Amino acid sequence: MAADPIARFNRWFAQARRARIPLAENMALATADGAGRPSVRFVLLKHADRDGFVFYTNGRSPKGRELRQRRRAAVVFYWDPIGKQVRVEGPVEEVSAAEADAYWETRPRESRLAGLASTQSAPLASRAALLARWKKLGREYRTDAIPRPREWTGFRIIPQGIEFWTRGDHRLHHRELFVRSRGGWTRTLLQP
């Protein structure tokens, strides 16, 4: 039985935050559409535990549609100042409405209004039109009771594989791959 890679990830993530790396929670998310065409973009990690790596988005966005169609994804974190990288791959599940609601309530008021104003990734007539809608919603919702749009949700990547990469001199990087099976995690060293 190998060491717990989720605990290691959380230690590395804490180290990146202590190093004051801007947006240490940035992760590049890779998905594929129905034809297998890949797409990658950055999203923000909101939670990582034994159940998986959670982020939030509009479920009708291209990434939301791809995640619902393919149900698999990969993410990568890269923290250059501390010379570390983590890759995670696995199946995807949507978080519960209760989880999405709970996270929605932690967002700043202006961000909730933005989530309500935007149909993420849809064509936009003008930036001015988006800002006008955002301001109008701010007048409509004078309190912090801003409802979560039905299509705004979260996704959890359930890790089947986690690779830890540490920068080494002369490109002799240290790489460890953890693969999950029914019996737990198996650790394998990889050549740089």
CSV table of N, CA, C and O in Angstrom, one decimal, residues 119-170:
chain,number,residue,atom,x,y,z
A,119,THR,N,-24.3,34.1,-19.4
A,119,THR,CA,-24.5,32.8,-20.0
A,119,THR,C,-23.1,32.4,-20.5
A,119,THR,O,-22.8,32.6,-21.7
A,120,GLN,N,-22.3,31.8,-19.7
A,120,GLN,CA,-20.9,31.6,-19.9
A,120,GLN,C,-20.6,31.0,-21.3
A,120,GLN,O,-21.2,30.0,-21.7
A,121,SER,N,-19.7,31.7,-22.0
A,121,SER,CA,-19.1,31.3,-23.3
A,121,SER,C,-20.1,31.5,-24.4
A,121,SER,O,-19.7,31.2,-25.6
A,122,ALA,N,-21.3,32.0,-24.2
A,122,ALA,CA,-22.2,32.3,-25.3
A,122,ALA,C,-21.8,33.6,-26.0
A,122,ALA,O,-21.1,34.4,-25.3
A,123,PRO,N,-22.1,33.7,-27.2
A,123,PRO,CA,-21.7,35.0,-27.9
A,123,PRO,C,-22.3,36.2,-27.2
A,123,PRO,O,-23.4,36.2,-26.6
A,124,LEU,N,-21.5,37.3,-27.2
A,124,LEU,CA,-21.9,38.5,-26.5
A,124,LEU,C,-22.0,39.7,-27.5
A,124,LEU,O,-21.0,39.9,-28.2
A,125,ALA,N,-23.1,40.4,-27.5
A,125,ALA,CA,-23.3,41.5,-28.4
A,125,ALA,C,-22.3,42.6,-28.1
A,125,ALA,O,-21.6,43.1,-29.0
A,126,SER,N,-22.1,42.9,-26.8
A,126,SER,CA,-21.1,43.9,-26.4
A,126,SER,C,-20.8,43.8,-24.9
A,126,SER,O,-21.7,43.3,-24.2
A,127,ARG,N,-19.7,44.2,-24.5
A,127,ARG,CA,-19.3,44.2,-23.1
A,127,ARG,C,-20.3,45.1,-22.3
A,127,ARG,O,-20.7,44.8,-21.2
A,128,ALA,N,-20.7,46.2,-23.0
A,128,ALA,CA,-21.6,47.2,-22.3
A,128,ALA,C,-22.9,46.5,-22.0
A,128,ALA,O,-23.5,46.8,-20.9
A,129,ALA,N,-23.4,45.6,-22.9
A,129,ALA,CA,-24.7,44.9,-22.6
A,129,ALA,C,-24.5,44.0,-21.4
A,129,ALA,O,-25.5,43.9,-20.6
A,130,LEU,N,-23.4,43.3,-21.3
A,130,LEU,CA,-23.2,42.4,-20.1
A,130,LEU,C,-23.1,43.3,-18.8
A,130,LEU,O,-23.8,42.9,-17.8
A,131,LEU,N,-22.4,44.4,-18.8
A,131,LEU,CA,-22.3,45.2,-17.6
A,131,LEU,C,-23.7,45.8,-17.3
A,131,LEU,O,-24.0,45.9,-16.1
A,132,ALA,N,-24.4,46.2,-18.3
A,132,ALA,CA,-25.8,46.7,-18.0
A,132,ALA,C,-26.7,45.7,-17.4
A,132,ALA,O,-27.4,46.0,-16.4
A,133,ARG,N,-26.6,44.4,-17.8
A,133,ARG,CA,-27.4,43.4,-17.2
A,133,ARG,C,-26.9,43.1,-15.8
A,133,ARG,O,-27.7,43.0,-14.9
A,134,TRP,N,-25.6,43.1,-15.5
A,134,TRP,CA,-25.1,43.0,-14.2
A,134,TRP,C,-25.5,44.1,-13.3
A,134,TRP,O,-26.0,43.8,-12.1
A,135,LYS,N,-25.5,45.3,-13.7
A,135,LYS,CA,-26.0,46.4,-12.9
A,135,LYS,C,-27.5,46.3,-12.6
A,135,LYS,O,-27.9,46.6,-11.5
A,136,LYS,N,-28.2,45.9,-13.6
A,136,LYS,CA,-29.7,45.8,-13.5
A,136,LYS,C,-30.0,44.7,-12.4
A,136,LYS,O,-30.9,44.9,-11.6
A,137,LEU,N,-29.3,43.6,-12.5
A,137,LEU,CA,-29.5,42.6,-11.5
A,137,LEU,C,-29.1,43.1,-10.1
A,137,LEU,O,-29.8,42.7,-9.1
A,138,GLY,N,-28.1,43.9,-10.0
A,138,GLY,CA,-27.7,44.5,-8.7
A,138,GLY,C,-28.8,45.3,-8.1
A,138,GLY,O,-29.0,45.4,-6.9
A,139,ARG,N,-29.6,46.0,-9.0
A,139,ARG,CA,-30.7,46.8,-8.5
A,139,ARG,C,-31.9,45.9,-8.1
A,139,ARG,O,-32.6,46.2,-7.2
A,140,GLU,N,-32.1,44.8,-8.9
A,140,GLU,CA,-33.2,43.9,-8.6
A,140,GLU,C,-32.9,43.1,-7.3
A,140,GLU,O,-33.9,42.9,-6.5
A,141,TYR,N,-31.7,42.7,-7.1
A,141,TYR,CA,-31.4,42.0,-5.8
A,141,TYR,C,-30.6,42.9,-4.9
A,141,TYR,O,-29.4,42.9,-4.9
A,142,ARG,N,-31.3,43.6,-4.1
A,142,ARG,CA,-30.7,44.6,-3.2
A,142,ARG,C,-30.1,44.0,-2.0
A,142,ARG,O,-29.3,44.6,-1.3
A,143,THR,N,-30.5,42.7,-1.7
A,143,THR,CA,-29.9,42.0,-0.5
A,143,THR,C,-28.9,41.0,-1.0
A,143,THR,O,-28.8,40.8,-2.2
A,144,ASP,N,-28.4,40.2,-0.1
A,144,ASP,CA,-27.4,39.2,-0.5
A,144,ASP,C,-28.2,37.9,-0.9
A,144,ASP,O,-27.5,36.9,-1.3
A,145,ALA,N,-29.5,37.9,-0.9
A,145,ALA,CA,-30.3,36.7,-1.3
A,145,ALA,C,-30.3,36.6,-2.8
A,145,ALA,O,-31.4,37.0,-3.4
A,146,ILE,N,-29.3,36.2,-3.4
A,146,ILE,CA,-29.2,36.1,-4.9
A,146,ILE,C,-29.3,34.6,-5.2
A,146,ILE,O,-28.4,33.8,-4.8
A,147,PRO,N,-30.3,34.2,-6.0
A,147,PRO,CA,-30.4,32.7,-6.2
A,147,PRO,C,-29.4,32.2,-7.2
A,147,PRO,O,-28.9,32.9,-8.1
A,148,ARG,N,-29.0,31.0,-6.9
A,148,ARG,CA,-28.0,30.3,-7.7
A,148,ARG,C,-28.7,29.9,-9.0
A,148,ARG,O,-29.8,29.2,-9.0
A,149,PRO,N,-28.2,30.3,-10.2
A,149,PRO,CA,-28.8,29.8,-11.5
A,149,PRO,C,-28.8,28.3,-11.5
A,149,PRO,O,-27.9,27.7,-11.1
A,150,ARG,N,-29.9,27.8,-12.1
A,150,ARG,CA,-30.0,26.3,-12.1
A,150,ARG,C,-28.8,25.7,-12.9
A,150,ARG,O,-28.4,24.6,-12.5
A,151,GLU,N,-28.3,26.3,-13.9
A,151,GLU,CA,-27.2,25.7,-14.7
A,151,GLU,C,-25.9,25.9,-14.1
A,151,GLU,O,-24.9,25.4,-14.5
A,152,TRP,N,-25.8,26.7,-13.0
A,152,TRP,CA,-24.5,26.9,-12.3
A,152,TRP,C,-24.3,25.8,-11.4
A,152,TRP,O,-25.1,25.6,-10.5
A,153,THR,N,-23.2,25.1,-11.5
A,153,THR,CA,-23.0,23.8,-10.8
A,153,THR,C,-21.5,23.6,-10.5
A,153,THR,O,-20.6,24.4,-10.9
A,154,GLY,N,-21.2,22.5,-9.9
A,154,GLY,CA,-19.8,22.1,-9.7
A,154,GLY,C,-19.6,20.7,-10.2
A,154,GLY,O,-20.5,19.9,-10.4
A,155,PHE,N,-18.3,20.4,-10.4
A,155,PHE,CA,-17.9,19.0,-10.9
A,155,PHE,C,-16.8,18.5,-10.0
A,155,PHE,O,-16.0,19.3,-9.5
A,156,ARG,N,-16.8,17.3,-9.8
A,156,ARG,CA,-15.8,16.6,-8.9
A,156,ARG,C,-15.0,15.6,-9.8
A,156,ARG,O,-15.6,14.7,-10.4
A,157,ILE,N,-13.7,15.8,-9.9
A,157,ILE,CA,-12.9,14.8,-10.6
A,157,ILE,C,-12.5,13.8,-9.6
A,157,ILE,O,-11.8,14.1,-8.6
A,158,ILE,N,-12.8,12.5,-9.8
A,158,ILE,CA,-12.5,11.4,-8.8
A,158,ILE,C,-11.2,10.9,-9.3
A,158,ILE,O,-11.1,10.2,-10.3
A,159,PRO,N,-10.1,11.1,-8.6
A,159,PRO,CA,-8.8,10.7,-9.1
A,159,PRO,C,-8.6,9.2,-9.2
A,159,PRO,O,-8.8,8.5,-8.2
A,160,GLN,N,-8.2,8.8,-10.4
A,160,GLN,CA,-7.8,7.4,-10.6
A,160,GLN,C,-6.2,7.4,-10.7
A,160,GLN,O,-5.6,6.4,-10.4
A,161,GLY,N,-5.7,8.5,-11.1
A,161,GLY,CA,-4.2,8.6,-11.2
A,161,GLY,C,-3.8,10.0,-10.8
A,161,GLY,O,-4.5,11.0,-11.1
A,162,ILE,N,-2.7,10.1,-10.0
A,162,ILE,CA,-2.2,11.4,-9.6
A,162,ILE,C,-0.7,11.3,-9.7
A,162,ILE,O,0.0,10.4,-9.2
A,163,GLU,N,-0.1,12.2,-10.5
A,163,GLU,CA,1.3,12.2,-10.7
A,163,GLU,C,1.9,13.4,-10.0
A,163,GLU,O,1.4,14.6,-10.2
A,164,PHE,N,3.0,13.2,-9.2
A,164,PHE,CA,3.7,14.3,-8.6
A,164,PHE,C,5.1,14.5,-9.3
A,164,PHE,O,5.8,13.5,-9.4
A,165,TRP,N,5.4,15.7,-9.6
A,165,TRP,CA,6.6,16.0,-10.4
A,165,TRP,C,7.3,17.1,-9.6
A,165,TRP,O,6.7,18.1,-9.2
A,166,THR,N,8.6,16.8,-9.3
A,166,THR,CA,9.5,17.8,-8.7
A,166,THR,C,10.6,18.1,-9.6
A,166,THR,O,11.3,17.2,-10.0
A,167,ARG,N,10.9,19.4,-9.8
A,167,ARG,CA,12.0,19.8,-10.6
A,167,ARG,C,13.3,19.3,-10.1
A,167,ARG,O,13.5,19.4,-8.9
A,168,GLY,N,14.1,18.8,-11.0
A,168,GLY,CA,15.5,18.3,-10.6
A,168,GLY,C,16.5,19.0,-11.4
A,168,GLY,O,16.3,19.5,-12.5
A,169,ASP,N,17.7,19.0,-10.9
A,169,ASP,CA,18.9,19.5,-11.7
A,169,ASP,C,19.1,18.7,-12.9
A,169,ASP,O,18.8,17.5,-12.9
A,170,HIS,N,19.6,19.3,-14.0
A,170,HIS,CA,20.0,18.7,-15.2
A,170,HIS,C,18.8,18.0,-15.8
A,170,HIS,O,18.9,17.0,-16.5
